[in-house]
PDB file of C-alpha atoms in Angstrom:
ATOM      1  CA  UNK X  18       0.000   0.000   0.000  1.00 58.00           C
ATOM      2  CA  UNK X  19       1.374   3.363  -0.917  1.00 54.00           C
ATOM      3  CA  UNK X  20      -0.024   6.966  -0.819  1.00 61.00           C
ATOM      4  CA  UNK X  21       0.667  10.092  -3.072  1.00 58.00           C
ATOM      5  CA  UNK X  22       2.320  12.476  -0.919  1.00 66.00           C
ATOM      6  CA  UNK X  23       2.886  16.203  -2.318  1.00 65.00           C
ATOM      7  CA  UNK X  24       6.594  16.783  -1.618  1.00 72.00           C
ATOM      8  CA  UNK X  25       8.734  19.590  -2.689  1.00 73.00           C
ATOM      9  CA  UNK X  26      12.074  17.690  -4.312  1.00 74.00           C
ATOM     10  CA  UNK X  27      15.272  18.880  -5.337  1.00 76.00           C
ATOM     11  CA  UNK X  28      16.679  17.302  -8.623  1.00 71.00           C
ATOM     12  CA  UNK X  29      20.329  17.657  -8.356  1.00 76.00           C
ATOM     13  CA  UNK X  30      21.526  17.132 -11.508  1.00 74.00           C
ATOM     14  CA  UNK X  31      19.473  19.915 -13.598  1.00 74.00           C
ATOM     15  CA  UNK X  32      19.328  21.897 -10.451  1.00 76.00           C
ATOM     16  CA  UNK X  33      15.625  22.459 -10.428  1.00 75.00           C
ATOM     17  CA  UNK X  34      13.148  22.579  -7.517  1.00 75.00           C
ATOM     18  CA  UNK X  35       9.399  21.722  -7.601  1.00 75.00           C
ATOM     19  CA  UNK X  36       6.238  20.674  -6.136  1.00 74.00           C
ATOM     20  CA  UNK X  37       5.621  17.152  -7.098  1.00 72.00           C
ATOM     21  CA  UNK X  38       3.224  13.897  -5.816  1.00 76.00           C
ATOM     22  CA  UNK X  39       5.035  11.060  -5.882  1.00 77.00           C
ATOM     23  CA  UNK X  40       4.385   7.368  -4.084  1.00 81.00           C
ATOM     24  CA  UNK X  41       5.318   7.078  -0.850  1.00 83.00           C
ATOM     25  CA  UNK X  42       5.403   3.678   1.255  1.00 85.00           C
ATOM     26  CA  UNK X  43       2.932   3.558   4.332  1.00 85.00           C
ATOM     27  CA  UNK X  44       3.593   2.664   7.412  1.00 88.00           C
ATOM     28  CA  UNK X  45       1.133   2.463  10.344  1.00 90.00           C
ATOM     29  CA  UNK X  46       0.893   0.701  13.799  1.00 92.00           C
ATOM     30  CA  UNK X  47      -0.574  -2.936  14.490  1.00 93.00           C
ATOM     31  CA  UNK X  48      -1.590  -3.643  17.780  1.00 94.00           C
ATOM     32  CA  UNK X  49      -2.109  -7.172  18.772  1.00 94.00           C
ATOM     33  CA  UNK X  50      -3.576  -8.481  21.622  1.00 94.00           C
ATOM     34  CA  UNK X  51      -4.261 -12.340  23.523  1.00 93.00           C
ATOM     35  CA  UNK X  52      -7.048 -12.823  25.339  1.00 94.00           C
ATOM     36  CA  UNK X  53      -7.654  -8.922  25.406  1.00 94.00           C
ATOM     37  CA  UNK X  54      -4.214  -8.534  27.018  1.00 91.00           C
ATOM     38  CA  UNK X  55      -1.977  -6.263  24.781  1.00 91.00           C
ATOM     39  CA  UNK X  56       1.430  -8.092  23.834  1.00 89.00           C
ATOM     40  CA  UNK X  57       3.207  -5.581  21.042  1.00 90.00           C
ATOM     41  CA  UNK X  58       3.142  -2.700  18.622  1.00 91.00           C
ATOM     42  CA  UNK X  59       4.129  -3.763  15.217  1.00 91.00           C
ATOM     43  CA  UNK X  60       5.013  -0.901  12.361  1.00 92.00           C
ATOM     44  CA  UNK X  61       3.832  -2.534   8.922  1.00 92.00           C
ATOM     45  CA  UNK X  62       2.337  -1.495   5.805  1.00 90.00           C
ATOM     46  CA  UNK X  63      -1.386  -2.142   6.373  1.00 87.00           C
ATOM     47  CA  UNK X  64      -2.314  -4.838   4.547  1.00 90.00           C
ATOM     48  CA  UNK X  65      -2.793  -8.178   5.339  1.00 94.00           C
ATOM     49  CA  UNK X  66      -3.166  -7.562   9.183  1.00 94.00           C
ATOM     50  CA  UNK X  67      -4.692 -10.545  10.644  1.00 94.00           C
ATOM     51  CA  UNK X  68      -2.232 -12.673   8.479  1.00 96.00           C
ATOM     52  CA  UNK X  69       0.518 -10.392  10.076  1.00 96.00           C
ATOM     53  CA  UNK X  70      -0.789 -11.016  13.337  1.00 95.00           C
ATOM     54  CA  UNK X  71      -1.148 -15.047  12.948  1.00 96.00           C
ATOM     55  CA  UNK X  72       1.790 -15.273  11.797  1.00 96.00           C
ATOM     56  CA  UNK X  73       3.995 -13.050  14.189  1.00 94.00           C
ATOM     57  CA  UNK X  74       2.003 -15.592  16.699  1.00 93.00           C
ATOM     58  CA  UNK X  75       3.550 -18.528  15.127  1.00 94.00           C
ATOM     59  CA  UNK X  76       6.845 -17.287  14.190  1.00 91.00           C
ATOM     60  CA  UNK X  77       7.911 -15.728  17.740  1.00 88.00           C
ATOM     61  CA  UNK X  78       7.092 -19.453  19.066  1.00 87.00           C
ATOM     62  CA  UNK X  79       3.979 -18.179  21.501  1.00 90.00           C
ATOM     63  CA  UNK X  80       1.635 -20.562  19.393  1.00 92.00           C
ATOM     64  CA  UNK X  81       2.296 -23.692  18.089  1.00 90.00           C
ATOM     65  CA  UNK X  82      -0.906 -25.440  16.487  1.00 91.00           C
ATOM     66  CA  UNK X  83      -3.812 -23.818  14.970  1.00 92.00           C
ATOM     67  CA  UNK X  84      -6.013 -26.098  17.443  1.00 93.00           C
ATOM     68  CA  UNK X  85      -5.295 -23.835  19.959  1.00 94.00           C
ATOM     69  CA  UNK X  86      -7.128 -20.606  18.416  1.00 94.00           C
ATOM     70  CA  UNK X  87     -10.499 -20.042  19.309  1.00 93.00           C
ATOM     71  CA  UNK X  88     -11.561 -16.758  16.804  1.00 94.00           C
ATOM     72  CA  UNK X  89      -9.442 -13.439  15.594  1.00 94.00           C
ATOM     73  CA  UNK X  90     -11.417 -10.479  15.757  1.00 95.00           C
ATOM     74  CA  UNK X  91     -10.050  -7.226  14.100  1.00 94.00           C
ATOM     75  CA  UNK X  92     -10.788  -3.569  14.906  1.00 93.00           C
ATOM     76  CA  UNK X  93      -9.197  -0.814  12.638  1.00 90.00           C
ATOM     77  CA  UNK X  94      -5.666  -1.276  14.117  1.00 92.00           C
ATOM     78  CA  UNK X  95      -6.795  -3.764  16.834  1.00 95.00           C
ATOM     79  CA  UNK X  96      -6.042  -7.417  16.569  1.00 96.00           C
ATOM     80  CA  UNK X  97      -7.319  -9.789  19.476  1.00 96.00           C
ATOM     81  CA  UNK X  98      -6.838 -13.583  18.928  1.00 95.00           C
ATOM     82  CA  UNK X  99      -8.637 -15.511  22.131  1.00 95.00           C
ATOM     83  CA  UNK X 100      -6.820 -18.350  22.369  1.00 94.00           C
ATOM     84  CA  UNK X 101      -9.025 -21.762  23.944  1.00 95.00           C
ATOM     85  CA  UNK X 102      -6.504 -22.201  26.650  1.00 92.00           C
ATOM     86  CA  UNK X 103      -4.168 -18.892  28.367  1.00 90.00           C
ATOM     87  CA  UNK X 104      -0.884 -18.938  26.942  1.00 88.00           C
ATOM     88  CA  UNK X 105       1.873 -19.318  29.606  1.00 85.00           C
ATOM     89  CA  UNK X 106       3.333 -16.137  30.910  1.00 80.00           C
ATOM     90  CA  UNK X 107       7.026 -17.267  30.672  1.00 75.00           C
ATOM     91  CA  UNK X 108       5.479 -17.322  26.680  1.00 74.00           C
ATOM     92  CA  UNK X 109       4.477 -13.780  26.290  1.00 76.00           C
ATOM     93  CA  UNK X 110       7.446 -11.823  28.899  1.00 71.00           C
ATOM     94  CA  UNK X 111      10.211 -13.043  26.017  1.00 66.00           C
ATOM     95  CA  UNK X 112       7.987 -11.991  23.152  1.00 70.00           C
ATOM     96  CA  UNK X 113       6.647  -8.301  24.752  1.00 63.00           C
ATOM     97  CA  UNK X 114      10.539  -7.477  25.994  1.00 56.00           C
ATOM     98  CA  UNK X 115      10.305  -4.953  23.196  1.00 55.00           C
ATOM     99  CA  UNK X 116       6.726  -3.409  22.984  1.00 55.00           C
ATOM    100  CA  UNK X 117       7.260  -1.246  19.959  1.00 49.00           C
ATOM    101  CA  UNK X 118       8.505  -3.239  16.775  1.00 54.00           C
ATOM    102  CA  UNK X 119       9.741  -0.896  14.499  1.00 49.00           C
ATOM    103  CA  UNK X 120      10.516  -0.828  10.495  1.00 50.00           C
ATOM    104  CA  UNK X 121      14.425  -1.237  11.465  1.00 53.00           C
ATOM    105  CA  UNK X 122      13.828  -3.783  13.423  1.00 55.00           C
ATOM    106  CA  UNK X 123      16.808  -4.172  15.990  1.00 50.00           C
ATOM    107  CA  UNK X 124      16.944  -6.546  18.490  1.00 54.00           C
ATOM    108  CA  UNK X 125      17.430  -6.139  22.366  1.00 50.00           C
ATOM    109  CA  UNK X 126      20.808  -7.512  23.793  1.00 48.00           C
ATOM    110  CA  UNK X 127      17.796  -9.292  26.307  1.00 52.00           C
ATOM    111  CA  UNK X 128      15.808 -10.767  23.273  1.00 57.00           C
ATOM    112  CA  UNK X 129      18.853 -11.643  21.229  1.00 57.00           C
ATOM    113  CA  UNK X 130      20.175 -14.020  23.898  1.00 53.00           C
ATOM    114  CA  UNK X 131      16.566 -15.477  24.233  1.00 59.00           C
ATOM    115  CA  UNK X 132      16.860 -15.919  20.158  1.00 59.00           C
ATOM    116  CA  UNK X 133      20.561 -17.883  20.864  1.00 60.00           C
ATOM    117  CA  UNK X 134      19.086 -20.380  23.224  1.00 62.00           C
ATOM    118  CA  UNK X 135      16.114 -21.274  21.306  1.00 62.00           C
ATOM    119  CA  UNK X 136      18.230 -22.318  18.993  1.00 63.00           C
ATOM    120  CA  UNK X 137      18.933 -25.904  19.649  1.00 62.00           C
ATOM    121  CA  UNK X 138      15.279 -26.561  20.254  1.00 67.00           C
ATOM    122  CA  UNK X 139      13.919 -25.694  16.922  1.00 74.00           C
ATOM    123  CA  UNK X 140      15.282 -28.438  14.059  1.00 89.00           C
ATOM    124  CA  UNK X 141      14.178 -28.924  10.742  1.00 95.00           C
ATOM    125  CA  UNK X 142      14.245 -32.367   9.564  1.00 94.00           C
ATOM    126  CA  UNK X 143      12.816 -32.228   6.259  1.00 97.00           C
ATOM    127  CA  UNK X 144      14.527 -33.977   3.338  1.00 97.00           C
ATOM    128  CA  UNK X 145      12.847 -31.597   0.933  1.00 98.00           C
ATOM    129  CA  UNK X 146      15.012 -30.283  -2.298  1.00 98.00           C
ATOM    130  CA  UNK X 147      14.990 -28.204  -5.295  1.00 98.00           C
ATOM    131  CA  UNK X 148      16.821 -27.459  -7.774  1.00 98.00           C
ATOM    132  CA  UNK X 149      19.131 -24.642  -7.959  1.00 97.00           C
ATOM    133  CA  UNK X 150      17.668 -23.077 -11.195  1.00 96.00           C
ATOM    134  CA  UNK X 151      14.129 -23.167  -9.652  1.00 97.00           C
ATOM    135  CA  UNK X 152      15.606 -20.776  -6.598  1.00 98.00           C
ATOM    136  CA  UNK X 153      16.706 -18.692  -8.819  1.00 97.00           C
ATOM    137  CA  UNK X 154      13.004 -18.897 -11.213  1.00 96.00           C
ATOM    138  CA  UNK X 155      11.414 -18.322  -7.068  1.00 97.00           C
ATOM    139  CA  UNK X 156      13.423 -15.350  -6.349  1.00 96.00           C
ATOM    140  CA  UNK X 157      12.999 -13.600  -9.231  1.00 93.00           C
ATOM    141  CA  UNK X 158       9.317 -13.988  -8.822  1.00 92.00           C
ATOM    142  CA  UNK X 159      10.382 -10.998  -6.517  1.00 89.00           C
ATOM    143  CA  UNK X 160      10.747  -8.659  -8.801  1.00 82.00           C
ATOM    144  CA  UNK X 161       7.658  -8.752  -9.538  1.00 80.00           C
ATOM    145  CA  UNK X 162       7.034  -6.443  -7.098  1.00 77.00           C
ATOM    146  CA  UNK X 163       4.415  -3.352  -7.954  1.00 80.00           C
ATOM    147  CA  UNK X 164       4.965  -1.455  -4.961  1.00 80.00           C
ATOM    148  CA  UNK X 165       8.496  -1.412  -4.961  1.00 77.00           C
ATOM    149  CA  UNK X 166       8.574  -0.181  -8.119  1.00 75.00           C
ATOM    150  CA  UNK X 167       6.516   2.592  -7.228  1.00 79.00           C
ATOM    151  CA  UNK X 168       8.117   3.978  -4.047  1.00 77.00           C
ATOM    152  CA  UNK X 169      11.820   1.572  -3.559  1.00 77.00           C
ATOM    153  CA  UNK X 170      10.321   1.808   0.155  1.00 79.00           C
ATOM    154  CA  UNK X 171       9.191  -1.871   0.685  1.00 88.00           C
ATOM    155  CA  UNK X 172      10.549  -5.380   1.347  1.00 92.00           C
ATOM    156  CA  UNK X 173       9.011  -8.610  -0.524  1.00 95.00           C
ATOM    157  CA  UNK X 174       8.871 -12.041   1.115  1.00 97.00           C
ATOM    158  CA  UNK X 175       7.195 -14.627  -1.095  1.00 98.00           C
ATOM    159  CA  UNK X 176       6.597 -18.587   0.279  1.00 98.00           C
ATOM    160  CA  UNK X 177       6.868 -21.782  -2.601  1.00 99.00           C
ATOM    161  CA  UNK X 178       5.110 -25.034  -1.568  1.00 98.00           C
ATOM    162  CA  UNK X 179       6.210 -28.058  -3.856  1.00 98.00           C
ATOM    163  CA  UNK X 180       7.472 -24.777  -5.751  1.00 98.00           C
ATOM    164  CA  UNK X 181       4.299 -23.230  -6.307  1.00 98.00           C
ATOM    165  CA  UNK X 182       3.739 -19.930  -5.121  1.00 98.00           C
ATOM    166  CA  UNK X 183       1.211 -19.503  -2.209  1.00 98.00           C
ATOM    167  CA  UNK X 184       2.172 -16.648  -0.202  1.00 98.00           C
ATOM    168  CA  UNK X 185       3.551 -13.489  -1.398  1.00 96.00           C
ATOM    169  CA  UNK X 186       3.896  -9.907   0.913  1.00 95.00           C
ATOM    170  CA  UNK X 187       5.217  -6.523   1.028  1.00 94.00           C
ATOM    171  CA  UNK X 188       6.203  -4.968   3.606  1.00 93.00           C
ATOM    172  CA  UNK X 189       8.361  -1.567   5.119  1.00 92.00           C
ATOM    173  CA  UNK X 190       9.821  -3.829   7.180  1.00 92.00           C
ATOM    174  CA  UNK X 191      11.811  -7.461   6.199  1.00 92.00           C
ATOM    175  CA  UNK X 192      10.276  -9.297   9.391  1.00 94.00           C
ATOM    176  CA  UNK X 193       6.988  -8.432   8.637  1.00 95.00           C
ATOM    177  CA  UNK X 194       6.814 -10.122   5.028  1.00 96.00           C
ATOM    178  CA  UNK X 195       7.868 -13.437   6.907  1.00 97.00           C
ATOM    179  CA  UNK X 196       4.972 -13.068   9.250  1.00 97.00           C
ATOM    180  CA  UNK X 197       2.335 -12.034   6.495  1.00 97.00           C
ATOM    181  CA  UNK X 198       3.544 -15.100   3.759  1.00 98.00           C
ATOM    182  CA  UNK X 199       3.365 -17.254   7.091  1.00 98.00           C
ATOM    183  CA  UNK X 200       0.134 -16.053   8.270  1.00 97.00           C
ATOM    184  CA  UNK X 201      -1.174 -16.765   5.057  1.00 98.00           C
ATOM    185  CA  UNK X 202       0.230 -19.869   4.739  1.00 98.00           C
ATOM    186  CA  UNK X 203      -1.493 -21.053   7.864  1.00 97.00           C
ATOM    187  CA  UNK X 204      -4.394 -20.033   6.719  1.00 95.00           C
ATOM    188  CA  UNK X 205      -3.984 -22.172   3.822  1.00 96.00           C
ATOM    189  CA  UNK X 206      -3.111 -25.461   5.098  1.00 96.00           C
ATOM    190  CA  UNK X 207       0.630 -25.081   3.723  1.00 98.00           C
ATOM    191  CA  UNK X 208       2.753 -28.459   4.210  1.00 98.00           C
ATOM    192  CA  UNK X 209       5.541 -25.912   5.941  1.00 98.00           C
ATOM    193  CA  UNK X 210       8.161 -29.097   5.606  1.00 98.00           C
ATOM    194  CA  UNK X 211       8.039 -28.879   1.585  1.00 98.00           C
ATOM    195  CA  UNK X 212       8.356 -25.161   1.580  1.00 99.00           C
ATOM    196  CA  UNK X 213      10.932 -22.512   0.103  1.00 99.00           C
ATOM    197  CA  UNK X 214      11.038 -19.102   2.038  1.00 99.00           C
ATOM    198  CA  UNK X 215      12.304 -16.253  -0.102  1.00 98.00           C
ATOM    199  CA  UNK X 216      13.262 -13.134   1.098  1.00 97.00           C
ATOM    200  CA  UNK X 217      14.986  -9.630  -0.068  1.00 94.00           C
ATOM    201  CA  UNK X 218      16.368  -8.519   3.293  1.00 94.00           C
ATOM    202  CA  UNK X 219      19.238  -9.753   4.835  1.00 94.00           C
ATOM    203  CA  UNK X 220      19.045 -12.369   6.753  1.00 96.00           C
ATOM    204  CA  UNK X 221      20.363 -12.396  10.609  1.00 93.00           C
ATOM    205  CA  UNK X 222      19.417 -15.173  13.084  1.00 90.00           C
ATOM    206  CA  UNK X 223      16.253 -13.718  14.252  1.00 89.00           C
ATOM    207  CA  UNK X 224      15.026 -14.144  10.758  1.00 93.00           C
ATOM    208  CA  UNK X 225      16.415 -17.810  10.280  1.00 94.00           C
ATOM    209  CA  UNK X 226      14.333 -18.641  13.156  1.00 92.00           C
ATOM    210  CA  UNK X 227      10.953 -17.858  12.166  1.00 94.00           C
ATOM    211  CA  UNK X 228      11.659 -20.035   9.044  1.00 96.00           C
ATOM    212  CA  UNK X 229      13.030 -23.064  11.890  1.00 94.00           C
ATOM    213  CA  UNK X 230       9.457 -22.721  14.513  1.00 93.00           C
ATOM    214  CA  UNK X 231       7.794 -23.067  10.965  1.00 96.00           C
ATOM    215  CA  UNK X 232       9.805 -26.375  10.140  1.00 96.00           C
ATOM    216  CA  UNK X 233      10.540 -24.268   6.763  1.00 98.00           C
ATOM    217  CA  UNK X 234      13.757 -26.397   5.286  1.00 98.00           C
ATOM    218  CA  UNK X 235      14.891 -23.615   2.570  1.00 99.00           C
ATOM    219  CA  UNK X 236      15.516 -20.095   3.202  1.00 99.00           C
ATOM    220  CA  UNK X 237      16.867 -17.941   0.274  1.00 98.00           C
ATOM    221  CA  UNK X 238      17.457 -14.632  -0.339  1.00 97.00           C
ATOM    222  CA  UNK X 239      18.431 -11.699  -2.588  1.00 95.00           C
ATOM    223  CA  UNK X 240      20.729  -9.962   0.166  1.00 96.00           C
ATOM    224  CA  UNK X 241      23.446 -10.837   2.370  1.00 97.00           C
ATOM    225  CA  UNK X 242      23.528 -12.993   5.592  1.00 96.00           C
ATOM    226  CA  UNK X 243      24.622 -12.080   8.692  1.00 94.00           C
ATOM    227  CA  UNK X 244      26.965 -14.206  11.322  1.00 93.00           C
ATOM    228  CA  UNK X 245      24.204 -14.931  13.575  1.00 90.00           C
ATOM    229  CA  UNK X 246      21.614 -15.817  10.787  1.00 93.00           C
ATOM    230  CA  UNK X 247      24.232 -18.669   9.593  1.00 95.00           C
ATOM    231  CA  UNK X 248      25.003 -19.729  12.875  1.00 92.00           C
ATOM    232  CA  UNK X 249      21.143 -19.929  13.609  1.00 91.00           C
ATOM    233  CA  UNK X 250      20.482 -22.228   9.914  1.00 95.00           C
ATOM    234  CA  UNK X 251      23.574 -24.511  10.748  1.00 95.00           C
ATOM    235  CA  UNK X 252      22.093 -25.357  14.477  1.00 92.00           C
ATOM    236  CA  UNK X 253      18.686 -25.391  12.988  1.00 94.00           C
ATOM    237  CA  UNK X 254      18.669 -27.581  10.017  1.00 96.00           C
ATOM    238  CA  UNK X 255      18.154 -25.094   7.717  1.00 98.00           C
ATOM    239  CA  UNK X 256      19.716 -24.284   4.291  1.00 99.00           C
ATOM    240  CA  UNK X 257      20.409 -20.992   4.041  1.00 99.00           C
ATOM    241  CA  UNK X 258      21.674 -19.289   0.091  1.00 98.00           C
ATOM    242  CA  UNK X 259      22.020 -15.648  -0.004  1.00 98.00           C
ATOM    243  CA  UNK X 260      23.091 -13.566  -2.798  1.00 97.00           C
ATOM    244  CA  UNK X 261      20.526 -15.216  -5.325  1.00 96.00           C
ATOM    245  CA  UNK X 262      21.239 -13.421  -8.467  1.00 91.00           C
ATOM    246  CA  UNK X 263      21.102 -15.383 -11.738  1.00 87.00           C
ATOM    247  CA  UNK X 264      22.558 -17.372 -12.105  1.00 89.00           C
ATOM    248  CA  UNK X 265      24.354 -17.731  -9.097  1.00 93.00           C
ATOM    249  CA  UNK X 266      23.886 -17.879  -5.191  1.00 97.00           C
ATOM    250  CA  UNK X 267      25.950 -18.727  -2.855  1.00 98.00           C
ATOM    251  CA  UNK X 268      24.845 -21.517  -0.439  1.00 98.00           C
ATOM    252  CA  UNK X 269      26.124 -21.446   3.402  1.00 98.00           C
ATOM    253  CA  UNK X 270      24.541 -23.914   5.080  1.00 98.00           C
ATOM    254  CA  UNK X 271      23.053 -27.552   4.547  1.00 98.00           C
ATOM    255  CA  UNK X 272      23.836 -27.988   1.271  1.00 97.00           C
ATOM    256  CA  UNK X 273      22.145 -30.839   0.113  1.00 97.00           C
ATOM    257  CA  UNK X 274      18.904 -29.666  -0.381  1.00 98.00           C
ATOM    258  CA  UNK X 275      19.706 -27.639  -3.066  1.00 97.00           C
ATOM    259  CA  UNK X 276      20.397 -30.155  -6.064  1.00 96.00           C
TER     260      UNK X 276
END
């Protein structure tokens, strides 16, 4: 979602200045709640909320099955999802250490260690494979993107089952399109174990991990990894390729699903 915003812009080159509307990215709080207690703020582009919201859920590890919702209800910027059973406190202190998510996205030194332990406990064990020149077909699927190419403001996300596109999200911020192509994914009954997760953003080991509570086996992306986000895919199971730019990628972790 963008907006035309009247701005008064300096071209450098010819040295003019003047009035102009151009597209702007949009950015706007999302509040969820559990059981009408408020957990976290997060800044997104305002579409697909309740997908953002289910997914977040899933991805941050506070729910695990979809047997435990009970109904989503969704007021302007309000999300509530009453859960059939209270989720444990121990649950929803690591998740609300940071209240406000922002569009940058950084991590408290607090949350980051919580991140590190988890590690070991998520693994993907799914055999799943693809070729390499169908990562490359998936990625560029990204390009796609309309509202990038109107305001260079957003991040894409997009989610293959079997290699068939199911999920695909913009975003201002990188961890949001996992949540949304995740939410919607859940929503749609996706066999997460046969799944390729593609990204544009950079990938650090908070981002790795959402694909591992998912049991999502592939994780590619246009950008650059981070340390942490290889660390996270080698403890997790995961096989991680960055750099995807036909026709090449580089592949940093297990390397045998991609064929």
């Amino acid at each position: 979602m963008s907006i035309d915003f009247c701005v008064e812009k300096i071209n450098t080159r010819s040295n003019t200045r003047k009035m102009v509307n151009e597209a702007i990215a949009i950015e706007a709080p999302v509040n969820i709640f559990i059981n009408d207690e408020y957990v976290i703020t997060l800044l997104s582009t305002p579409e697909f909320k309740k997908e953002l919201a289910l997914g977040w859920l899933f991805d941050e590890g506070v729910l695990e099955s979809t047997n435990q919702l009970k109904q989503i209800n969704i007021i302007q910027d309000n999300i509530n999802i009453t859960t059939k059973h209270p989720i444990p406190e121990e649950k929803l202190r690591v998740v609300s250490v940071s209240r406000l998510i922002t569009t940058a996205c950084g991590l408290s030194a607090k949350k980051f260690f919580a991140i590190m332990s988890d590690l070991e406990q998520k693994v993907v064990e799914s055999k799943y494979s693809v070729k390499a020149d169908a990562i490359i077909r998936m990625v560029n699927r990204l390009n796609e993107s309309n509202l990038f190419c109107l305001t260079g403001g957003v991040h894409e996300a997009a989610l293959f089952e079997n290699e068939k596109l199911v999920a695909f999200a913009e975003d201002v911020g990188r961890h949001n399109t996992i949540d949304k192509v995740v939410g919607i994914g859940i929503q749609s009954n996706v066999n997460f174990s046969n799944t390729v997760l593609v990204s544009s953003g950079r990938q650090p080991a908070d981002m790795v991990l959402k694909a591992a509570r998912m049991g999502i086996p592939i994780v590619v992306s246009k950008a650059a990894p981070i340390r942490s986000g290889i660390i996270a895919a080698e403890k997790t199971g995961i096989t991680l390729a960055c750099f995807v730019r036909n026709p090449k990628m580089n592949v940093y972790t297990h390397h045998f699903r991609i064929l």
